[in-house]
Amino acid sequence: MINELERLCLLDGISGSESEVREYILSQIKDNAEITVDPLGNVIAFCKGRKKPKNKIMVSAHMDEVGMIVTYINSDGTLKISPVGGIDPRAVFGKRVRVGKQGILGVIGGKAVHNLSADERKKPVSFDKMTVDIGADNGEEVKKLVSLGDSVRFVSPFCRYGNGFVKCKAIDDRAGCAIMLRMIRAGVEYDTYFTFVVQEEIGLRGATAAAYTVAPDYAFVLESTTAADIPSASGADRVCELGKGPVVSFMDRHTVYDNELYELAFCVARENNIPCQTKTKIAGGNDAGAIHVSRGGVKTAAISLPCRYLHSPCCVINENDFENAYTLTKLLLDRTYNK
Amino acid sequence: MNTFDTLSQLCNAVGVSGAENAVAQKAAELLQSYGEVVVTPALGNVMCRVGVFDDKKPTVILDAHMDEIGMIVTYITDDGFLKVSGCGGIDSRILLGQQVAIYGKEKLIGIVTSTPPHLEKDSTAAPDIDEIYIDTGLDGERANELISLGDIVLIENDLERLQGGRVTAKAIDDRSGMTAILLALDLLKGRDTFYNIVVLFSSQEEIGERGAATGGFLSKASTAIVVDVSFAKTHGESDENCGIMGKGPMIGFAPSLSGEMSDKFKLIAEKNRIPYQIEVMNGRTGTNADAIGISGHGKATVTISIPEKHMHTPVEIVDLNDIENTAVLIAEYLCNCDSGEEASV
């Protein structure tokens, strides 16, 4: 599953430009599911099980990642950009990026530190002042290579480090996609809908349409969530911690999760000796926010990987958490099909 | 000699100020075909006496600094995170969310911690370097086994091509100066020069021009040409304060430099139709020229600077054409600086 995660993370797909990820996923599951690609670009994969369940179940992960979009080409050949999804501009300055369909290399930088005032040195460069330099001198030259609306992606190699940690861009939410691919390949006991959705990072948009189409009784969202288990945060501010198992929340900014499913998740984890934790802060949100209010309402749970430095080029998860999230999801589905 | 290839070998070598061993080894390797190479014992400068010296000729130093900015481990927390300090004036606006290499007992990967936007209450301040932590993914015990205080931490971006002749990497400051000097030596093969040439690839420039001070003394030269990078204009900056990338080497004019040499360089650039720019500084230069100029009995010194964008970040940019023109200009100067014509000032 780690190799699958590497392949998925290194594909580029900011919100609204998920086709590379979608094509890869389709190529992997075409023989294992009945597949529809809806008008937004969501992949809805129906996996026929050996049995028909009492409840219609939807498992969902999003294909898109945060990034930037080209909004203007300056006459000096630099590009103006805006963030797509929630990005701290401080995590972008001084980084390499790839631009447009050709994946042109660029860097984000500005005035040399030597020439800044003492005040300016303390101030991060905001997106409206930020430019991408691709090494060109004039706008006309650049217009042959880059178009307005082109996507700008982080360059961040996949690597394993420390005691079982994995780092790459886009782990949010290719990790969820990797778990679903593994489940689809393994086959399911009961009929199950898997949705690989678009545009989560700009407002849970793909999931809104996919949930309407699938019309599930129960939904499970596989995600990555904010862990702040770093020395600058203590107590509740750490939110959740890597290595302590998948995260099941009772509430976040978009959703009050179904209480029965919440209890069941911890019960299943306990019975099977799988570490599992909840968040100590009402923060963040995911596609559950859209799915649980779909049609007349859907009982929904999210199983998330605690992830450090979310929405930066260096997302970090723990390999054991990843494996445990897979196992917990599978066990939880088994207990829900005929609930 | 291939400019990209040489610059690539030098940029990819590790050499944070005070820990230049790897880049020094690479520098010695690249210099060995030109003359006798020594690594000076105290501060680790790499020096090369080029060809056979003629006692009747004066001696010139060609200087570029080997060291690059980086970080040094100052503390290891109980849960295995590192605190660091800067080696040189790192631009701390670039730190958050960077992958780093930690040169411990083995080379390790680390990440500069950041708080995700979902939780961050204040993203209006760039952190100071002493406020950041480096995530090693190790527990405290293992981190202490593998990492020691004083170990080097570095953001490593290998050299890659951008559009046209532009390239980006870490440490272009001042590996591009080293590359220009190596290219100049290549151009001088078989040509008679006015000077005996000592190449000084100096250590510890970024923390106070220390290698240059001692290397300058050891060289016994009377004259010095210091090749470093200087500021190329980036988006939104004014022409008055910067050089322009791609428009050639910047010849330094400053009270601390030899006006005669600056004039001569300008004349030679014009005669040979080498693109050049003028960089005026109002006192000292902020380069090795400051230390070399007053080393030993003192030296007539000039700066030749290569325009660079994003100085002191891992995404520095240089134009290979500027490096090559710098080499041509220096080679022509060394052959023709006694031509006796007055500079057109």
XYZ file of C-alpha atoms in Angstrom:
684
model
C 0.000 0.000 0.000
C 3.011 2.282 0.599
C 4.138 1.829 -3.012
C 0.621 2.627 -4.139
C 0.700 5.766 -1.978
C 3.971 6.846 -3.591
C 2.538 6.453 -7.098
C -0.611 8.375 -6.140
C 1.129 11.231 -4.311
C 3.540 11.912 -7.147
C 0.638 12.396 -9.574
C -0.440 16.018 -9.872
C -4.051 17.012 -9.351
C -5.028 20.246 -7.713
C -8.768 20.815 -7.239
C -10.467 21.022 -10.617
C -7.514 19.384 -12.429
C -7.768 15.846 -11.118
C -7.605 14.035 -14.471
C -4.116 12.559 -14.010
C -5.169 10.998 -10.710
C -8.518 9.894 -12.126
C -6.919 8.199 -15.155
C -4.541 6.310 -12.907
C -7.334 5.160 -10.594
C -9.500 4.068 -13.537
C -6.610 2.066 -14.960
C -6.215 0.272 -11.655
C -9.835 -0.716 -11.006
C -11.376 -1.131 -14.445
C -11.621 -4.918 -14.058
C -12.790 -4.877 -10.448
C -15.805 -2.563 -10.480
C -18.672 -1.076 -12.459
C -17.454 2.442 -13.002
C -19.169 5.741 -13.752
C -17.392 9.055 -14.162
C -19.933 11.784 -13.424
C -20.048 15.265 -15.003
C -17.833 16.765 -12.276
C -15.201 14.073 -12.764
C -15.972 11.960 -9.707
C -15.221 8.259 -10.097
C -18.115 6.182 -8.751
C -17.096 2.544 -8.537
C -19.666 -0.073 -7.637
C -18.049 -3.256 -6.359
C -20.314 -6.250 -6.429
C -19.901 -8.461 -3.385
C -20.836 -12.075 -2.893
C -23.899 -10.878 -0.959
C -26.371 -8.018 -0.991
C -26.194 -5.922 2.195
C -29.191 -4.519 4.049
C -27.660 -1.022 3.880
C -26.228 0.783 0.897
C -22.708 1.832 1.865
C -20.496 4.499 0.320
C -16.762 4.795 1.022
C -15.224 8.050 -0.168
C -11.835 9.726 -0.545
C -10.873 12.819 -2.519
C -8.466 12.868 -5.436
C -7.606 16.579 -5.379
C -4.701 18.224 -3.562
C -4.048 21.828 -2.576
C -1.888 23.916 -4.904
C -1.965 27.192 -6.783
C -3.366 28.571 -10.047
C -1.797 31.061 -12.487
C -3.825 34.280 -12.499
C -1.568 36.678 -14.441
C 1.638 36.781 -16.467
C 3.737 39.806 -15.567
C 5.616 41.696 -18.290
C 8.914 40.605 -16.668
C 8.004 36.967 -17.274
C 7.072 36.058 -13.706
C 3.719 34.486 -12.871
C 1.158 35.681 -10.364
C -0.628 32.921 -8.494
C -3.523 32.335 -6.127
C -3.893 29.449 -3.714
C -6.338 26.644 -4.518
C -7.444 25.363 -1.129
C -6.225 26.574 2.240
C -2.468 27.167 2.133
C -0.269 29.117 4.508
C 1.809 31.363 2.209
C 4.794 30.748 4.487
C 4.793 27.091 3.436
C 5.130 28.082 -0.229
C 7.816 30.784 -0.310
C 11.244 29.404 -1.207
C 9.881 26.235 -2.802
C 10.026 24.614 -6.222
C 6.833 24.173 -8.225
C 5.674 22.657 -11.522
C 3.455 24.732 -13.798
C 0.862 23.803 -16.421
C 0.392 20.690 -18.522
C 4.071 20.587 -19.476
C 5.105 20.619 -15.834
C 7.495 23.535 -16.290
C 9.836 23.969 -13.335
C 9.616 27.246 -11.454
C 10.613 28.626 -8.083
C 8.852 30.949 -5.679
C 11.077 33.692 -4.341
C 11.385 37.433 -4.090
C 13.621 40.279 -3.052
C 16.859 39.090 -1.443
C 16.807 39.038 2.345
C 19.776 41.453 2.417
C 17.678 44.176 0.831
C 14.694 43.903 3.167
C 14.006 46.264 6.027
C 14.034 44.771 9.532
C 10.232 44.811 9.422
C 10.024 43.098 6.056
C 12.273 40.270 7.244
C 9.681 39.334 9.835
C 6.790 39.440 7.405
C 5.836 36.476 5.276
C 5.270 37.193 1.601
C 1.523 37.052 0.955
C 0.048 35.382 -2.106
C -0.808 38.716 -3.733
C 2.886 39.659 -3.644
C 4.204 36.224 -4.570
C 5.548 35.339 -8.011
C 6.797 32.200 -9.729
C 10.030 32.548 -11.698
C 10.448 30.005 -14.495
C 13.649 31.582 -15.797
C 12.058 33.678 -18.526
C 12.525 37.392 -19.087
C 9.383 38.597 -20.722
C 5.691 37.900 -20.641
C 5.388 37.258 -24.384
C 7.925 34.451 -24.182
C 6.112 32.966 -21.196
C 2.696 33.032 -22.894
C 3.969 30.353 -25.272
C 4.576 28.066 -22.307
C 2.019 29.000 -19.673
C -1.674 29.916 -19.849
C -3.831 31.703 -17.311
C -5.617 29.095 -15.232
C -2.732 26.627 -15.395
C -2.203 24.679 -12.214
C 0.885 25.133 -10.033
C 1.939 22.118 -7.984
C 4.412 21.527 -5.195
C 7.598 19.622 -5.990
C 8.165 17.249 -3.099
C 9.772 13.842 -3.420
C 8.221 10.862 -1.661
C 10.423 9.614 1.135
C 10.400 7.473 4.242
C 12.255 8.766 7.260
C 12.716 8.365 10.973
C 10.877 5.614 12.746
C 8.208 4.651 10.205
C 7.277 8.057 8.829
C 6.370 8.897 5.239
C 6.620 12.345 3.657
C 5.285 13.707 0.365
C 2.971 16.319 -1.065
C -0.702 15.341 -1.563
C -0.842 12.601 1.109
C -4.094 14.466 1.847
C -5.966 12.579 0.429
C -4.138 10.133 -1.796
C -3.729 8.032 1.346
C -7.514 7.625 1.382
C -7.427 6.766 -2.334
C -4.715 4.152 -1.699
C -6.793 2.483 1.025
C -9.806 2.314 -1.285
C -7.756 0.877 -4.169
C -6.535 -1.868 -1.872
C -10.078 -2.645 -0.721
C -11.353 -2.780 -4.286
C -8.536 -5.083 -5.382
C -9.114 -7.354 -2.402
C -12.814 -7.634 -3.271
C -15.764 -7.071 -0.953
C -18.080 -9.428 0.883
C -21.083 -7.142 0.297
C -21.951 -4.718 -2.499
C -20.140 -1.423 -1.848
C -19.862 1.951 -3.551
C -16.436 3.569 -3.624
C -16.269 7.201 -4.684
C -13.046 8.970 -5.639
C -14.203 12.555 -5.594
C -13.007 15.932 -6.902
C -12.802 19.443 -5.422
C -12.790 18.673 -1.701
C -10.246 21.380 -0.986
C -12.403 24.164 -2.429
C -15.588 23.296 -0.595
C -16.520 19.576 -0.586
C -18.022 19.948 -4.051
C -17.364 16.571 -5.656
C -18.689 14.696 -2.633
C -21.918 16.700 -2.713
C -22.770 15.419 -6.172
C -21.424 11.894 -5.606
C -23.466 11.403 -2.439
C -26.597 12.537 -4.263
C -25.942 10.035 -7.043
C -25.087 7.091 -4.797
C -27.791 7.904 -2.222
C -26.188 5.788 0.523
C -27.602 4.749 3.899
C -24.172 4.938 5.518
C -20.994 6.717 4.451
C -17.363 6.399 5.480
C -14.949 9.147 4.556
C -11.257 8.266 4.425
C -9.154 11.338 5.047
C -6.023 12.928 6.480
C -6.442 15.253 9.393
C -4.449 17.899 11.217
C -1.954 16.547 13.728
C 0.074 19.119 15.635
C 2.161 16.760 17.748
C 5.168 19.051 17.539
C 7.123 20.737 20.340
C 5.474 24.134 19.821
C 2.056 22.671 20.714
C 1.022 21.012 23.957
C -2.065 19.384 25.458
C -5.258 19.875 23.508
C -3.494 21.970 20.875
C -1.746 18.870 19.576
C -5.202 17.747 18.296
C -4.054 14.202 17.480
C -0.755 12.343 17.295
C 1.068 10.224 14.761
C 1.531 6.575 15.720
C -1.559 6.519 17.948
C -3.796 5.053 15.296
C -6.468 6.352 12.930
C -8.554 9.315 14.052
C -12.321 9.099 14.469
C -13.872 12.479 15.317
C -17.063 13.285 17.173
C -17.251 16.725 15.586
C -15.349 19.091 13.314
C -16.089 22.376 11.562
C -18.533 20.784 9.120
C -20.004 17.749 10.800
C -21.381 16.359 14.033
C -20.667 12.708 13.344
C -23.196 9.941 13.823
C -22.818 8.915 17.426
C -23.563 5.228 16.898
C -20.860 4.953 14.244
C -18.445 6.894 16.427
C -19.012 4.493 19.329
C -18.893 1.497 17.022
C -15.533 2.556 15.581
C -13.922 2.663 19.028
C -15.643 -0.574 20.028
C -14.350 -2.379 16.908
C -10.870 -0.911 17.455
C -10.828 -2.101 21.074
C -12.045 -5.592 20.209
C -9.341 -5.970 17.582
C -6.495 -4.260 19.440
C -6.207 -1.504 16.877
C -5.058 1.838 18.269
C -7.610 4.561 17.589
C -7.886 8.166 18.748
C -10.145 11.164 18.517
C -9.298 14.845 17.995
C -8.915 17.176 20.938
C -10.041 20.230 19.021
C -13.014 21.097 16.830
C -10.982 21.937 13.759
C -10.811 21.161 10.071
C -13.463 19.315 8.124
C -13.836 16.912 5.252
C -16.280 15.514 2.717
C -18.437 14.137 5.545
C -19.697 17.710 5.807
C -21.336 17.403 2.404
C -22.250 13.733 2.520
C -24.063 13.634 5.858
C -26.555 16.271 4.737
C -27.101 14.720 1.299
C -30.759 14.126 0.376
C -32.575 13.272 3.627
C -29.350 12.775 5.604
C -26.718 10.022 5.757
C -25.188 8.401 8.836
C -21.534 9.215 8.367
C -18.168 8.542 9.973
C -14.693 9.705 8.983
C -11.613 7.565 9.487
C -8.635 9.859 9.186
C -4.883 9.526 9.214
C -3.201 11.895 11.616
C -1.032 14.006 9.307
C 1.587 16.589 10.220
C 2.093 19.743 8.136
C -1.171 19.252 6.269
C -1.575 21.441 3.166
C 2.189 21.998 2.903
C 4.559 20.348 0.400
C 5.690 18.069 3.236
C 2.707 16.099 4.557
C 3.813 13.416 7.016
C 2.000 10.271 8.158
C 2.996 7.166 10.080
C 3.064 3.815 8.276
C 1.414 1.930 11.142
C -1.458 4.418 11.248
C -1.900 3.882 7.510
C -2.121 0.107 7.866
C -4.398 0.408 10.907
C -6.729 2.789 9.070
C -7.153 0.164 6.355
C -7.906 -2.589 8.858
C -10.268 -0.490 10.953
C -12.203 0.666 7.886
C -12.649 -2.900 6.686
C -13.851 -4.114 10.096
C -16.169 -1.164 10.487
C -17.764 -1.816 7.097
C -18.353 -5.453 8.062
C -20.283 -4.275 11.104
C -22.369 -1.781 9.131
C -23.547 -3.646 6.036
C -26.431 -5.291 7.906
C -26.706 -2.988 10.895
C 34.443 22.363 -19.730
C 30.671 22.214 -19.503
C 29.312 25.082 -17.406
C 26.139 23.323 -16.273
C 28.006 20.161 -15.377
C 30.698 21.947 -13.366
C 28.187 24.149 -11.574
C 26.056 21.098 -10.891
C 28.940 19.181 -9.291
C 29.777 22.167 -7.113
C 26.208 23.107 -6.113
C 25.338 19.540 -5.199
C 28.374 19.230 -2.905
C 27.791 19.946 0.786
C 29.767 22.802 2.310
C 28.093 24.830 5.018
C 30.344 27.527 6.535
C 32.898 25.885 8.809
C 32.161 22.407 7.418
C 33.373 22.700 3.842
C 35.151 19.308 3.563
C 32.972 17.799 0.841
C 32.919 20.842 -1.406
C 36.646 21.391 -0.756
C 37.356 17.884 -1.968
C 35.296 18.515 -5.091
C 37.065 21.861 -5.635
C 40.505 20.261 -5.292
C 39.509 17.612 -7.807
C 38.360 20.210 -10.338
C 41.534 22.295 -9.868
C 44.153 19.564 -9.989
C 44.751 19.702 -13.733
C 45.717 23.397 -13.486
C 48.472 23.278 -10.899
C 49.561 22.408 -7.423
C 46.573 22.247 -5.043
C 46.729 22.518 -1.259
C 44.066 22.551 1.402
C 45.270 24.967 4.056
C 45.394 23.275 7.444
C 43.823 25.862 9.742
C 40.699 27.119 7.973
C 40.386 24.648 5.122
C 40.822 26.963 2.135
C 41.560 25.272 -1.170
C 44.442 27.052 -2.936
C 46.007 26.359 -6.313
C 49.156 27.829 -7.840
C 48.279 27.778 -11.511
C 50.955 26.517 -13.907
C 54.592 27.539 -13.472
C 55.283 30.763 -11.597
C 57.519 33.415 -13.098
C 59.340 35.387 -10.368
C 59.283 38.542 -12.491
C 55.467 38.648 -12.583
C 53.202 39.996 -9.879
C 50.707 37.544 -8.389
C 46.928 37.815 -8.465
C 44.387 35.920 -6.390
C 41.217 34.710 -8.044
C 38.858 34.230 -5.132
C 35.431 32.657 -4.809
C 34.000 31.282 -1.608
C 33.150 27.607 -1.237
C 30.856 27.781 1.748
C 27.094 27.978 1.626
C 24.535 29.047 4.187
C 22.909 26.312 6.254
C 21.991 25.401 9.798
C 23.685 23.792 12.783
C 22.069 21.629 15.489
C 22.028 23.339 18.891
C 19.595 21.171 20.895
C 17.716 17.867 20.751
C 14.339 17.736 22.505
C 13.192 14.759 24.598
C 10.897 13.663 21.786
C 13.590 13.800 19.107
C 13.046 17.191 17.479
C 16.017 19.475 16.750
C 16.585 23.124 17.444
C 19.014 24.859 15.107
C 20.887 28.069 14.541
C 21.833 29.625 11.215
C 25.270 29.379 9.617
C 25.220 32.580 7.621
C 22.269 34.867 6.981
C 19.605 32.399 5.962
C 16.353 33.952 4.727
C 14.084 32.715 7.497
C 10.958 33.429 5.448
C 11.594 30.209 3.527
C 11.903 27.801 6.424
C 8.456 26.379 7.159
C 7.600 23.040 5.602
C 11.044 22.447 4.094
C 12.605 19.028 3.795
C 16.156 19.078 5.157
C 19.160 16.784 5.237
C 20.691 16.213 8.663
C 24.369 15.267 8.542
C 24.500 13.097 11.673
C 26.305 9.765 12.031
C 24.463 9.016 8.829
C 22.568 11.307 6.488
C 19.001 11.644 7.769
C 15.852 13.290 6.449
C 14.064 15.919 8.525
C 11.155 18.316 8.055
C 10.911 21.870 9.386
C 7.720 21.825 11.438
C 4.800 24.068 10.619
C 1.284 24.395 11.943
C -1.408 23.667 9.354
C -3.630 26.597 8.350
C -6.603 24.860 10.025
C -4.992 25.391 13.428
C -2.687 28.366 12.944
C -3.971 31.455 14.734
C -1.311 33.849 13.462
C 0.308 33.425 10.084
C 1.374 37.053 9.831
C 4.908 36.577 11.133
C 7.790 34.720 9.554
C 9.458 32.594 12.232
C 12.936 33.282 13.525
C 15.350 30.464 12.973
C 15.578 29.890 16.720
C 11.807 29.371 16.871
C 11.646 26.443 14.476
C 11.918 22.726 15.194
C 13.114 19.983 12.888
C 11.088 16.781 12.837
C 13.460 13.798 12.623
C 10.768 11.135 12.963
C 12.967 9.630 15.699
C 12.357 9.315 19.411
C 14.701 11.235 21.707
C 16.941 8.285 22.469
C 17.486 7.308 18.842
C 17.920 10.946 17.814
C 20.694 11.298 20.391
C 22.398 8.171 19.070
C 22.437 9.424 15.501
C 22.688 13.200 15.862
C 25.117 15.353 17.835
C 25.037 19.015 18.708
C 27.055 20.836 16.057
C 25.870 18.604 13.207
C 24.974 20.331 9.970
C 21.429 20.707 8.617
C 20.891 21.753 5.019
C 18.035 22.335 2.587
C 19.250 20.438 -0.462
C 18.056 21.369 -3.934
C 20.256 19.955 -6.696
C 20.905 22.019 -9.818
C 18.066 21.976 -12.351
C 17.443 23.876 -15.560
C 14.778 26.539 -15.869
C 13.967 28.295 -19.158
C 16.757 29.577 -21.412
C 20.147 29.625 -19.738
C 18.722 29.910 -16.236
C 19.307 27.301 -13.564
C 18.217 26.917 -9.949
C 19.717 25.215 -6.889
C 20.953 25.831 -3.403
C 24.495 27.263 -3.037
C 24.662 29.012 -6.396
C 26.102 31.657 -4.045
C 29.060 31.216 -4.632
C 29.558 27.988 -6.519
C 28.813 30.016 -9.648
C 31.844 32.191 -8.806
C 33.959 29.057 -8.470
C 32.638 27.825 -11.812
C 33.496 31.145 -13.490
C 37.078 30.923 -12.189
C 37.458 27.320 -13.390
C 36.111 28.360 -16.802
C 38.569 31.266 -16.892
C 41.478 28.898 -16.187
C 40.285 26.791 -19.091
C 40.206 29.827 -21.372
C 43.746 30.770 -20.277
C 45.305 27.451 -21.295
C 48.271 28.196 -23.553
C 47.904 31.961 -23.151
C 50.437 34.256 -21.519
C 49.110 36.149 -18.528
C 50.366 39.344 -16.938
C 50.159 37.734 -13.484
C 51.076 34.549 -11.712
C 47.705 33.156 -10.675
C 46.683 31.777 -7.300
C 43.160 30.430 -7.068
C 41.626 30.764 -3.620
C 38.436 28.831 -2.990
C 37.802 30.221 0.448
C 35.933 28.967 3.501
C 33.616 30.771 5.935
C 32.670 33.785 3.815
C 29.062 33.693 4.995
C 30.035 34.031 8.644
C 32.557 36.844 8.201
C 35.029 36.379 5.317
C 37.399 34.397 7.516
C 38.860 32.032 4.947
C 39.553 34.952 2.636
C 41.481 36.802 5.333
C 43.870 33.894 5.968
C 44.018 32.736 2.353
C 44.743 36.269 1.234
C 47.644 36.406 3.633
C 49.065 33.045 2.539
C 48.881 33.864 -1.160
C 51.508 36.660 -1.027
C 49.659 38.248 -3.937
C 49.552 41.985 -4.605
C 46.264 41.972 -6.446
C 42.931 40.201 -6.055
C 39.832 39.563 -8.138
C 36.905 38.496 -5.992
C 34.139 36.666 -7.813
C 30.866 36.436 -5.955
C 27.177 36.786 -6.709
C 25.213 39.999 -6.390
C 21.569 40.981 -6.515
C 19.648 40.555 -9.742
C 16.351 42.361 -9.970
C 13.280 40.342 -9.036
C 9.628 41.209 -9.615
C 8.664 44.593 -8.199
C 12.195 45.797 -7.481
C 13.628 48.955 -9.011
C 16.472 49.031 -11.549
C 18.417 51.412 -9.319
C 19.125 48.818 -6.673
C 19.952 45.723 -8.677
C 21.735 44.208 -11.592
C 19.791 42.570 -14.390
C 20.061 38.849 -14.890
C 21.508 37.881 -18.269
C 23.167 41.254 -18.865
C 26.639 40.145 -17.901
C 29.058 40.369 -14.979
C 28.823 43.331 -12.609
C 32.094 45.244 -12.242
C 32.409 46.678 -8.762
C 33.205 50.333 -8.073
C 33.698 51.216 -4.406
C 35.974 53.264 -2.152
C 37.414 50.007 -0.804
C 38.227 48.674 -4.266
C 40.965 49.587 -6.715
C 39.449 52.173 -9.046
C 42.195 51.453 -11.555
C 41.248 47.821 -11.723
C 37.538 48.618 -11.984
C 38.253 51.044 -14.850
C 40.483 48.526 -16.583
C 37.880 45.804 -16.342
C 35.319 48.143 -17.866
C 37.671 49.050 -20.717
C 38.470 45.419 -21.440
C 34.794 44.477 -21.399
C 34.075 47.201 -23.935
C 37.026 46.342 -26.171
C 36.034 42.708 -26.248
C 32.304 43.364 -26.499
C 31.618 41.422 -23.318
C 28.300 42.472 -21.747
C 28.834 44.019 -18.319
C 27.094 46.071 -15.668
C 28.399 48.483 -13.062
C 27.775 47.834 -9.384
C 28.482 50.787 -7.128
C 28.972 50.292 -3.404
C 29.551 53.183 -1.055
C 32.235 51.774 1.247
C 33.062 48.167 1.776
C 31.494 45.557 -0.475
C 30.078 42.875 1.815
C 32.207 40.316 -0.016
C 35.580 38.650 0.469
C 37.120 41.744 -1.145
C 36.806 43.488 2.223
C 39.025 40.932 3.975
C 41.398 40.163 1.111
C 42.022 43.843 0.421
C 43.582 44.298 3.845
C 45.251 40.880 4.148
C 49.049 40.792 4.393
C 50.513 44.038 3.072
C 47.177 44.848 1.476
C 46.026 44.142 -2.078
C 44.568 46.095 -4.954
C 41.209 44.411 -5.223
C 38.173 44.371 -7.480
C 34.827 42.564 -7.326
C 33.315 40.889 -10.338
C 29.809 39.794 -9.436
C 27.412 37.421 -11.116
C 23.759 38.524 -10.955
C 21.705 36.140 -8.850
C 18.072 36.022 -7.758
C 16.759 34.875 -4.359
C 20.130 35.006 -2.595
C 20.424 32.890 0.569
C 17.456 30.680 -0.255
C 17.336 27.086 -1.594
C 15.837 28.478 -4.832
C 18.645 30.731 -6.006
C 18.709 31.414 -9.758
C 21.648 32.252 -12.025
C 22.072 32.580 -15.786
C 24.791 30.306 -17.214
C 25.570 32.999 -19.805
C 26.483 35.416 -17.028
C 28.878 32.858 -15.548
C 30.488 32.292 -18.937
C 30.805 36.017 -19.647
C 32.371 36.474 -16.220
C 34.979 33.859 -17.143
C 35.721 35.512 -20.486
C 36.054 38.927 -18.863
C 38.475 37.666 -16.203
C 40.564 35.754 -18.752
C 40.813 38.794 -21.015
C 41.761 40.994 -18.082
C 44.545 38.656 -16.993
C 46.008 38.646 -20.492
C 45.506 42.292 -21.427
C 45.542 44.407 -18.289
C 49.022 45.747 -19.161
C 47.931 46.973 -22.596
C 48.602 50.533 -21.438
C 45.441 52.166 -22.727
C 43.611 54.572 -20.495
C 40.216 53.560 -19.304
C 37.338 55.495 -20.812
C 35.920 56.893 -17.596
